[in-house]
Coordinates of C-alpha atoms in Angstrom, one line a residue:
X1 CA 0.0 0.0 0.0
X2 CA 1.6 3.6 -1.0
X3 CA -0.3 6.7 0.5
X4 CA -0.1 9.6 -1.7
X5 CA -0.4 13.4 -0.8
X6 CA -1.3 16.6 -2.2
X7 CA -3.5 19.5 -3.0
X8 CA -5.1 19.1 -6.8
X9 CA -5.9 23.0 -6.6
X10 CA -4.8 26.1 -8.8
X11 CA -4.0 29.4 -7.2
X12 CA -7.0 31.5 -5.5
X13 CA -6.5 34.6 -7.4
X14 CA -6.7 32.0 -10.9
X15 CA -9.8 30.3 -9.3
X16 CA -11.7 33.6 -8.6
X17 CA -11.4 35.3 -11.8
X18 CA -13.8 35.2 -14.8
X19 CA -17.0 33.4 -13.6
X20 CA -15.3 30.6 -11.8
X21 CA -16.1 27.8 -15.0
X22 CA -19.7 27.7 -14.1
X23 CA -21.0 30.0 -17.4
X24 CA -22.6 27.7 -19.8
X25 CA -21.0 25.5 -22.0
X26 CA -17.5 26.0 -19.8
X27 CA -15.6 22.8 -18.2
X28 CA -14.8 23.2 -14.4
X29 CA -11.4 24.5 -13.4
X30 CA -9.2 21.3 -13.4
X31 CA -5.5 22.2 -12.1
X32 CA -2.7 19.6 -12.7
X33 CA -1.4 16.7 -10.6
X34 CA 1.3 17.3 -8.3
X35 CA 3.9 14.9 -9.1
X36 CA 4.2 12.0 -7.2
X37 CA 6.8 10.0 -6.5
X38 CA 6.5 5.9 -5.6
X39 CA 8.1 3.1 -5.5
X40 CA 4.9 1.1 -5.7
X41 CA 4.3 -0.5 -9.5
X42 CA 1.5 2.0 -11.4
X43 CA -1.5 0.3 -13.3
X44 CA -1.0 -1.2 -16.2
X45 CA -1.7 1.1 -19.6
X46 CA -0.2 4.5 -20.0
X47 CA -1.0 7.8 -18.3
X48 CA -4.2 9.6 -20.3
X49 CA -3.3 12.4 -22.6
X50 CA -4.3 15.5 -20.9
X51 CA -5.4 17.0 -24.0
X52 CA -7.6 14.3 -24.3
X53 CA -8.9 15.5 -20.9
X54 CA -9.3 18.8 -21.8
X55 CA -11.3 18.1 -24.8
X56 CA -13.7 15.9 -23.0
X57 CA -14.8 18.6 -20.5
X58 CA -14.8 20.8 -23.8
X59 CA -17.9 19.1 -24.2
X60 CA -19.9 19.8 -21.0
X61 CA -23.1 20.8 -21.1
X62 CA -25.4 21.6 -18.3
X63 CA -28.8 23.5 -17.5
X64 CA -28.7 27.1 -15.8
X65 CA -29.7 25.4 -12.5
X66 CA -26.9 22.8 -12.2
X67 CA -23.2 24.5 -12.4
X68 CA -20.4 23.0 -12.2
X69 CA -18.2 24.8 -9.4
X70 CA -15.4 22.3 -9.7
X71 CA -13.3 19.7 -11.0
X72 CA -10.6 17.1 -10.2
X73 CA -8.9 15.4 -12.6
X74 CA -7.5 11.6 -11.4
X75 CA -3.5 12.5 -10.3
X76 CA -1.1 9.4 -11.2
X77 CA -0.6 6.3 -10.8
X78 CA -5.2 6.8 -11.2
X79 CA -4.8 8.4 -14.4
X80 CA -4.6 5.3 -17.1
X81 CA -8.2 4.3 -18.1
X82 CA -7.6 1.3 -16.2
X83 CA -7.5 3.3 -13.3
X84 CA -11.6 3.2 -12.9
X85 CA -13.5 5.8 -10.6
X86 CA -16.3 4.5 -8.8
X87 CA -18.5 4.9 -5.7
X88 CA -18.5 7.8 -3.4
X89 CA -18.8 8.1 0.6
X90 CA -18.6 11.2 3.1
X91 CA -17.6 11.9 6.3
X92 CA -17.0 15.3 8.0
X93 CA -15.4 17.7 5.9
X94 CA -14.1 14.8 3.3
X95 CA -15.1 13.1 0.3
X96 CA -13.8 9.5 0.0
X97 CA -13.6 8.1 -4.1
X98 CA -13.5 4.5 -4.6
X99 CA -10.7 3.2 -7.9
X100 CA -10.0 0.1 -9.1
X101 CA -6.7 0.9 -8.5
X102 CA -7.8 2.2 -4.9
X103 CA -9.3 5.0 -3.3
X104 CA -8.7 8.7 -2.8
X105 CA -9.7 11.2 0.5
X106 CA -10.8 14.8 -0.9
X107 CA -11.1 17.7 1.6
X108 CA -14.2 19.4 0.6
X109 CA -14.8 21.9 3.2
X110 CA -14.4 24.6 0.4
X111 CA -16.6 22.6 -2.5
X112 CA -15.4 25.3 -5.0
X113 CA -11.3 24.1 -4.1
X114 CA -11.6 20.5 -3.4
X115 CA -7.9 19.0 -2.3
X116 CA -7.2 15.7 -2.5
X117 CA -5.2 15.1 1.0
X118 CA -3.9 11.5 0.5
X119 CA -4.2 8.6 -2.3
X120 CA -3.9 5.0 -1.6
X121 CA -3.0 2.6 -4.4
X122 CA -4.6 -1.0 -3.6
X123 CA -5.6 -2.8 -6.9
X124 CA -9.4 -4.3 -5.9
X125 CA -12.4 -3.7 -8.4
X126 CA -14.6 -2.5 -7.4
X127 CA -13.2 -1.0 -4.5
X128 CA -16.3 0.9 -3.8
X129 CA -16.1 2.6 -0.8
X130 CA -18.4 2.5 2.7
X131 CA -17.2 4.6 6.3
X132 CA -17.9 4.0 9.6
X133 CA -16.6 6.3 12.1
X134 CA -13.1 6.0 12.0
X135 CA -13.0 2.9 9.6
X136 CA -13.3 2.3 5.8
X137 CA -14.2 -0.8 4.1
X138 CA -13.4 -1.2 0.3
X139 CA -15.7 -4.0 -1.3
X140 CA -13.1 -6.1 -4.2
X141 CA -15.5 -8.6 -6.1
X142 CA -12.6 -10.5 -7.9
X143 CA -10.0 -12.7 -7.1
X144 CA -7.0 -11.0 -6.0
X145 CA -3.2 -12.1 -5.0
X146 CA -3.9 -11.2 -1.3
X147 CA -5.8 -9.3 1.4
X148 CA -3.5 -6.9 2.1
X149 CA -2.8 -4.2 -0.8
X150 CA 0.9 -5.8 -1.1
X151 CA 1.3 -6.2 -5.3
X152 CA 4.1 -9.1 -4.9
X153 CA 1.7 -11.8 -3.5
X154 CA 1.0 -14.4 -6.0
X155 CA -1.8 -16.3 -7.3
X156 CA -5.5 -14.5 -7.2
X157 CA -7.5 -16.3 -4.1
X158 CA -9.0 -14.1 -2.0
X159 CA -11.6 -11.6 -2.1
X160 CA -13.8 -9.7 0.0
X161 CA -13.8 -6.0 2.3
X162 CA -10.5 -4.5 2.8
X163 CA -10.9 -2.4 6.0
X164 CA -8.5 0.9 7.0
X165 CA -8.3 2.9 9.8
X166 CA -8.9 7.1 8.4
X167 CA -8.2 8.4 11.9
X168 CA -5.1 10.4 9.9
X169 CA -6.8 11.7 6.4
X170 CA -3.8 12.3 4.9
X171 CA -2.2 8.6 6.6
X172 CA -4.7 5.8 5.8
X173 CA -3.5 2.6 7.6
X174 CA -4.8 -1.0 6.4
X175 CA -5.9 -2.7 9.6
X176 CA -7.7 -5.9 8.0
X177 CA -9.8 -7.9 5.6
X178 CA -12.7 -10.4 5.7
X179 CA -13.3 -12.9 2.6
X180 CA -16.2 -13.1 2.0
X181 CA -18.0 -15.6 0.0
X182 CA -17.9 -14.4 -4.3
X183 CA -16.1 -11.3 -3.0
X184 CA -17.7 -8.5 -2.2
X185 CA -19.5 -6.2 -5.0
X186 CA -20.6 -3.6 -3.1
X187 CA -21.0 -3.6 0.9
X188 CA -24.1 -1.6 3.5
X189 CA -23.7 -0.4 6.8
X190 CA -26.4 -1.9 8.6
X191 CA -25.5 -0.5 11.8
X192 CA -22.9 0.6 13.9
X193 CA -22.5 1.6 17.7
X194 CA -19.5 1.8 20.0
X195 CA -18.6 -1.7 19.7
X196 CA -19.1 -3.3 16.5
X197 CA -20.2 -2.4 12.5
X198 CA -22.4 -4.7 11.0
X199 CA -22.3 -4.4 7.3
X200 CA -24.1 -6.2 4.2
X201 CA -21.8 -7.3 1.5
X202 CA -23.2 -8.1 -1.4
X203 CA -21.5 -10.4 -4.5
X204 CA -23.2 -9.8 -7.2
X205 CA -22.8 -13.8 -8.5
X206 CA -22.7 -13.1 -12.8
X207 CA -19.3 -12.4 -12.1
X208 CA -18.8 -16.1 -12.3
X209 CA -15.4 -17.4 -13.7
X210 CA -11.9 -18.3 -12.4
X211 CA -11.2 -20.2 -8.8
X212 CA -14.6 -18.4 -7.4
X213 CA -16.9 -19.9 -9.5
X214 CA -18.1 -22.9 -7.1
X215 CA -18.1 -20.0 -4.3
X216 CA -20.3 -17.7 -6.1
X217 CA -23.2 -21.1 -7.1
X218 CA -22.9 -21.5 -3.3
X219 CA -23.9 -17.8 -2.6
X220 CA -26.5 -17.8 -4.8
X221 CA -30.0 -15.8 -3.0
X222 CA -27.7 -15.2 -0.2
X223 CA -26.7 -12.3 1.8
X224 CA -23.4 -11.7 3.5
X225 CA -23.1 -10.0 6.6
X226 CA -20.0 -9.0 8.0
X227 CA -19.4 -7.9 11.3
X228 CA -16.5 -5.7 12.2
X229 CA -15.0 -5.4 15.9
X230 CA -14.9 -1.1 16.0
X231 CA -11.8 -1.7 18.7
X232 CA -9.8 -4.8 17.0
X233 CA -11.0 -4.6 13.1
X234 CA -8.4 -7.6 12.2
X235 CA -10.6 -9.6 13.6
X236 CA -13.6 -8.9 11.2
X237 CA -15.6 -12.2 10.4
X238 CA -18.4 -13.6 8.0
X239 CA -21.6 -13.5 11.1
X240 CA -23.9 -14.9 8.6
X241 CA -25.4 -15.9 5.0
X242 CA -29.2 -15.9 5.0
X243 CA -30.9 -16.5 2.3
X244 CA -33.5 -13.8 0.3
X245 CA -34.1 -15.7 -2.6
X246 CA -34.4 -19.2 -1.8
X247 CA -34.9 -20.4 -5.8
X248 CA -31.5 -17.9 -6.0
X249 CA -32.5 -15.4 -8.2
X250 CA -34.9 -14.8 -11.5
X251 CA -32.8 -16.4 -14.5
X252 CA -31.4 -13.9 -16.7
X253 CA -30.1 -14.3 -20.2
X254 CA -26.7 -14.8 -20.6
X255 CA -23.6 -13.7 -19.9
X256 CA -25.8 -13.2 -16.5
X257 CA -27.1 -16.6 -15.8
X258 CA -29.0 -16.2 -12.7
X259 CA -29.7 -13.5 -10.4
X260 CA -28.8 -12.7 -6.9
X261 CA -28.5 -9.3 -4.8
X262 CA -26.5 -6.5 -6.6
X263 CA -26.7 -4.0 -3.8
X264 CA -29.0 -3.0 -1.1
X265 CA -30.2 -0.3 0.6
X266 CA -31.5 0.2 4.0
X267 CA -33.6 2.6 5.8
X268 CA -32.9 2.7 9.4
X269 CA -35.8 4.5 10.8
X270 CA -38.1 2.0 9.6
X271 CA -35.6 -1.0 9.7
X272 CA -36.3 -1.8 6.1
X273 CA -34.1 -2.5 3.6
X274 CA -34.3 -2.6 -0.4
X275 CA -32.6 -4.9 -2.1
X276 CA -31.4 -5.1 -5.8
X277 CA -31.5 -8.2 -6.7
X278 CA -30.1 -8.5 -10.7
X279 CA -33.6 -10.0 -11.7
X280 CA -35.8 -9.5 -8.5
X281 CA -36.8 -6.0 -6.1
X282 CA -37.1 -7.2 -2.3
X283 CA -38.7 -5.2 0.4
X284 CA -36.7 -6.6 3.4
X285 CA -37.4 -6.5 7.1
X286 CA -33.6 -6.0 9.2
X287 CA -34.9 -5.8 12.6
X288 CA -32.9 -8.6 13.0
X289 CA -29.8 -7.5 10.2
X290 CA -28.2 -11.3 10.6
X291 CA -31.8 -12.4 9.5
X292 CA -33.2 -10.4 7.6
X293 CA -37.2 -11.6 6.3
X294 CA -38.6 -10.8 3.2
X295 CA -41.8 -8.7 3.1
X296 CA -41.9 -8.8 -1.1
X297 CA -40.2 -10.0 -3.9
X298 CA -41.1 -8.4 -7.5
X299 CA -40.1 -9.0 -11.0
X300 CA -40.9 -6.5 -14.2
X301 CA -39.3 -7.3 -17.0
X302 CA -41.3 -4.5 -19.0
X303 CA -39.6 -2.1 -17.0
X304 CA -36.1 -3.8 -15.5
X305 CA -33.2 -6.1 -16.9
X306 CA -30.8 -5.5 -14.1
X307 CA -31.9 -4.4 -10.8
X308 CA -29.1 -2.4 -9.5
X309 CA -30.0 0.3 -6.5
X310 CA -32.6 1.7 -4.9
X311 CA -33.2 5.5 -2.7
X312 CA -36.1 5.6 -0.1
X313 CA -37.8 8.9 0.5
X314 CA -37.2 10.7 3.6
X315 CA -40.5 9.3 5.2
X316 CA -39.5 5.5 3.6
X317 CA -43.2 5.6 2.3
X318 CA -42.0 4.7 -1.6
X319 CA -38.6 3.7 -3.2
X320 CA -36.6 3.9 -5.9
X321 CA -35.6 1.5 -8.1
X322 CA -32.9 1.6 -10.6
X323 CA -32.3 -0.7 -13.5
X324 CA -29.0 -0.7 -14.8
X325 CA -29.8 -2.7 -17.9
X326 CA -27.1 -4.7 -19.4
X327 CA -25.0 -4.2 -16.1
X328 CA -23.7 -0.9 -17.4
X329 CA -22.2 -2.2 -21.0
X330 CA -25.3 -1.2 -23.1
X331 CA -26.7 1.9 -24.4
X332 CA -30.7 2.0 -22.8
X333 CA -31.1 5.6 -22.2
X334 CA -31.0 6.8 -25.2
X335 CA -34.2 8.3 -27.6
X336 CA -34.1 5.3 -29.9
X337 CA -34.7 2.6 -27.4
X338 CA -38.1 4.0 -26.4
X339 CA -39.1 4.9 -22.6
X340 CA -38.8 1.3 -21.9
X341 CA -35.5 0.0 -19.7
X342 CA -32.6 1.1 -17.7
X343 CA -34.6 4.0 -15.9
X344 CA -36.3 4.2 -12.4
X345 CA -39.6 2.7 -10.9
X346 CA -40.9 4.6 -8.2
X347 CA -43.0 2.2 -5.7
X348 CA -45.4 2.6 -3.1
X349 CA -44.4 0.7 0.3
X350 CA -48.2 -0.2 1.2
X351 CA -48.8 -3.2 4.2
X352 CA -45.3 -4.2 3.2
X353 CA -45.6 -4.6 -0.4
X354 CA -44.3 -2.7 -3.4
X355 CA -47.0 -0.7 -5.6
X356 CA -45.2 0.8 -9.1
X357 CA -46.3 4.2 -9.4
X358 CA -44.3 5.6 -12.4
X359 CA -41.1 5.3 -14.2
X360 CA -38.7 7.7 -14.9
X361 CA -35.9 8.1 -17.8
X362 CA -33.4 11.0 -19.0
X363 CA -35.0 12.4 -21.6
X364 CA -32.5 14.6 -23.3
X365 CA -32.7 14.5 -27.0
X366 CA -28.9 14.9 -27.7
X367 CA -27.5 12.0 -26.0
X368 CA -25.0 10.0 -27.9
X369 CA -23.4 7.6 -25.5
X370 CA -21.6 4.8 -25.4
X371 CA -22.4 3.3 -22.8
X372 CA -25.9 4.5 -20.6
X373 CA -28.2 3.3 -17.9
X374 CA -29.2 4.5 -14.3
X375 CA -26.6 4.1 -11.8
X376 CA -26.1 5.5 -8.3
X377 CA -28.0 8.2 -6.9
X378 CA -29.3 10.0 -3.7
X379 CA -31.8 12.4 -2.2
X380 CA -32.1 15.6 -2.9
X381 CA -33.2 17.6 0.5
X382 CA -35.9 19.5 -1.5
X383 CA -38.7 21.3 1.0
X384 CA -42.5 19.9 0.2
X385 CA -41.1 17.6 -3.0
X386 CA -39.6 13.8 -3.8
X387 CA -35.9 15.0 -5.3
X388 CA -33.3 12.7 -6.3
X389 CA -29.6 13.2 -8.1
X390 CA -28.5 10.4 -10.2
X391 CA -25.6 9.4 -12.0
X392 CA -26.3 7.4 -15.4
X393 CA -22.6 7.2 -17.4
X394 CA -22.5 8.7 -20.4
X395 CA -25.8 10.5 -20.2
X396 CA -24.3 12.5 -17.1
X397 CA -26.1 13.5 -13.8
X398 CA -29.7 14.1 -13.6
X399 CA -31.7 15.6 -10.7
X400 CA -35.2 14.5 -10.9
X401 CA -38.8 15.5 -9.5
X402 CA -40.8 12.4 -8.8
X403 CA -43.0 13.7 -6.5
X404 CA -45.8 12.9 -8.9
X405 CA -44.5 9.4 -9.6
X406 CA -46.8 9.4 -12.7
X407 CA -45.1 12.6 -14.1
X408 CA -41.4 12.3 -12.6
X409 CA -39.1 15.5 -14.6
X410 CA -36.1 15.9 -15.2
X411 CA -35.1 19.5 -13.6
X412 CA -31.4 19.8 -14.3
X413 CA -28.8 18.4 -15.5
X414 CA -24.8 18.5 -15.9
X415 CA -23.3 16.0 -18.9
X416 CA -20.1 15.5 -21.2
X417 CA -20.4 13.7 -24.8
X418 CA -19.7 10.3 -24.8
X419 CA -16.0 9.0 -23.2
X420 CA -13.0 8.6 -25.7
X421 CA -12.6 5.8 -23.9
X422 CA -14.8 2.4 -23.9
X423 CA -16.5 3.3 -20.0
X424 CA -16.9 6.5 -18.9
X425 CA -19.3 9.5 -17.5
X426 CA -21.1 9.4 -14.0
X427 CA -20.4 6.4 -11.5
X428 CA -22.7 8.0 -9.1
X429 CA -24.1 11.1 -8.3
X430 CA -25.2 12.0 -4.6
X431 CA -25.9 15.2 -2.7
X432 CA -24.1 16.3 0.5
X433 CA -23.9 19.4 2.8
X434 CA -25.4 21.5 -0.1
X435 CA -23.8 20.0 -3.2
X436 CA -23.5 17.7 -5.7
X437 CA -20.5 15.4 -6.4
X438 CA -20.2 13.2 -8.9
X439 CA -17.7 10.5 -9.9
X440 CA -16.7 10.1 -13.6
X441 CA -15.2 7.1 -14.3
X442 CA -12.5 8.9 -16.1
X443 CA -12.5 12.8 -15.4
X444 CA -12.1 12.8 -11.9
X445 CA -14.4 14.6 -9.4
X446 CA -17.0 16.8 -10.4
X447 CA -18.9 19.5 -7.9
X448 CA -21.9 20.6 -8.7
X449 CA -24.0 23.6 -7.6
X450 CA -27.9 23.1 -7.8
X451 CA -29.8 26.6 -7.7
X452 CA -33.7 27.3 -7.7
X453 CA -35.0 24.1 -5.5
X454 CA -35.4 25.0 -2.0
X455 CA -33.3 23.0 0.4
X456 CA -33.3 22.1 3.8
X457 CA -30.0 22.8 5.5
X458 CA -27.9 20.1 5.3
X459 CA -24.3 19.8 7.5
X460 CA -21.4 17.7 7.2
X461 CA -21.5 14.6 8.8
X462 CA -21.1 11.0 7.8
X463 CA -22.8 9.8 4.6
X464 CA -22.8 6.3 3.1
X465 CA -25.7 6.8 0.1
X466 CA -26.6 3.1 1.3
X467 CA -27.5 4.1 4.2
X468 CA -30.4 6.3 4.8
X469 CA -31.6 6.9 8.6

């Protein structure tokens, strides 16, 4: 593991002048990497043009009610295209960016002059990233040499949630790991008190192939939940597998095979949780969060082909579900495809079941992506309305109105033209302490300012998007 330090900003006097990138049709300010120096083997592929960079954000476009205040581009050894940005989590005054090559801390207490205070480079994908106090959990869903970050251990056996201690920002320490059963896709804090974290890891089983293929047809319908000493996190353990889907999963077409749960969501308040389940939305009862009951189970294949993620409202009286159709390597979103397919279902939660009230899809006319579905997304805080911010790839983030669920809008929006690479665009898109960040897969971090919606004031604290309470 090599922890990297620096501030990714340009001088104040550059960063105040003119109108601060946020005039239409202007990329955010972007200043250049510090140079870093390592003895730790980079990524394979080479660095990114920066010209290429350049050009892409050439190509933002945005409404008036969604400007982009800032931008970070990815600062070696996360600048090849290999180098993959993915989820987001917040804590505090910091932004925490999952790679696939690892994960990077951002102080944001200035959202206009982001600064990245330290990187660490631990190969993993995912890596998608959940916090817990003073512990961070990156979820790796493929076989890998080791649990440790260490490049020079051989063969690919293990995977699972590598766990760090943040106490230092700019020093992240590796404290741990927990195999879990397929690896871990993406993992949900459950709960957490003084003396343990009980997290949901999820494995997402198409990902079959390789030494963990008899592990993942094991898994199938399974949950994994992972609980995680807060005083002695080395001794993290797999506290139970129950099953949600006990035929394992609605069958989907290949490469897919079968389903199984891709993420999941909980709303603490209520002690519900929604999960995605590939080919199946649950409504889930976590009183108990090591046996967690199904309340309903519901397939539409008019409307879904992958279920991916889900956002409650604040008073967890409907849900959102996303359908990242083709598992993010299709194009659904676009005008030719129809309304049909890699959108959002909004549904009632009604006696414990799940009522479809509307769907929801980008609408913009100029979209020409290359790759485009809905992704990850959040609440707005919006007073007296149902808001949500979304990423969806190529076709950029969206914040959408769906307090009608029969007539949910599309009220801004902030995109780039399709990625000169073969991924690209919005990972995910959530709102926090009054703004928007988003992670592109390639271009870094992205702050967004959303103007005209009224919002309820909203302070830093700690923020896992999985998590609602």
């Amino acid at each position: 593991m090599t922890v990297r330090r620096g501030v990714l900003i340009g001088p104040l006097a550059v960063l105040l002048s003119g109108c601060l990138s946020g005039c239409a049709g202007e990329p955010p300010l972007r200043a250049a990497p510090l140079p870093v120096v390592s003895d730790t083997p980079a990524p394979t592929g080479a660095p990114i043009d920066p010209d290429i960079l350049k050009k892409h954000d050439a190509t933002i476009r945005h409404s008036d009610n969604l400007r982009p205040i800032a931008g970070v581009n990815n600062p070696p050894p996360f600048d090849t295209a290999a180098a993959i940005g993915t989820d987001l989590a917040f804590t505090g005054n910091h932004a925490i960016a999952g790679n696939y090559e690892g994960f990077t801390v951002y102080d944001v207490s200035a959202p206009e002059r982001p600064v990245i205070v330290s990187q660490v480079y631990c190969p993993g994908p995912q890596n998608d990233v959940t916090v817990s106090g003073n512990l961070l959990f990156l979820s790796v869903d493929l076989p890998m040499g080791g649990a440790s970050c260490d490049p020079g251990v051989s063969g690919r056996t293990w995977e699972g949630l590598r766990i760090f201690d943040i106490t230092d920002k700019a020093a992240p320490k590796y404290v741990g790991a927990v195999a879990t059963p397929c690896g871990s896709h993406t993992a949900t804090l459950v709960s957490a008190d003084a003396r343990n974290v009980i997290l949901y890891s999820s494995s997402a089983p198409s990902r079959l192939g390789g030494g963990a293929g008899a592990a993942c047809e094991r898994n199938k319908g399974r949950l994994t939940v992972v609980k995680v000493p807060v005083g002695d996190p080395a001794r993290a353990a797999v506290a139970a597998t129950p099953v949600v889907l006990d035929d394992g999963g609605t069958a989907l077409p290949e490469p897919f095979g079968y389903g199984g749960c891709h993420d999941v969501t909980v709303f603490a308040a209520k002690k519900l949780a929604a999960a995605s389940c590939i080919g199946d939305g649950l409504l889930l009862d976590v009183t108990d969060p090591y046996d967690p009951r199904v309340l309903d189970r519901v397939q539409d294949p008019e409307h879904f082909g992958y279920w991916h993620s889900a956002v409650f409202t604040r008073d967890g009286e409907r849900v959102v579900f996303s359908d990242e159709f083709g598992a993010g390597r299709s194009v659904v979103c676009d005008p030719k495809t129809g309304p049909q397919l890699g959108g959002n279902g909004v549904y009632a939660i009604e006696n414990g079941r799940l009522k479809l009230l509307g769907y929801f899809k980008i609408p913009r006319p100029q979209l020409a992506p290359k790759t485009c579905s809905a992704h990850n997304g959040s609440l707005v805080p919006a007073r007296g309305k149902d808001m949500m911010v979304q990423g969806w790839y190529d076709g950029g983030v969206s914040v959408i109105d769906f307090t009608d669920p029969a007539r949910a809008r599309e009220i801004a929006y902030f995109q780039r033209e399709k990625s000169p690479f073969d991924h690209g665009g919005s990972w995910a898109a959530y709102f926090y302490a009054g703004h928007i960040y988003s992670s592109d897969m390639i271009a870094g971090l992205d702050v967004l300012k959303l103007t005209g919606v009224p919002l309820d004031p909203a302070l830093p604290g700690e923020f896992n998007p999985q998590t609602q309470r």
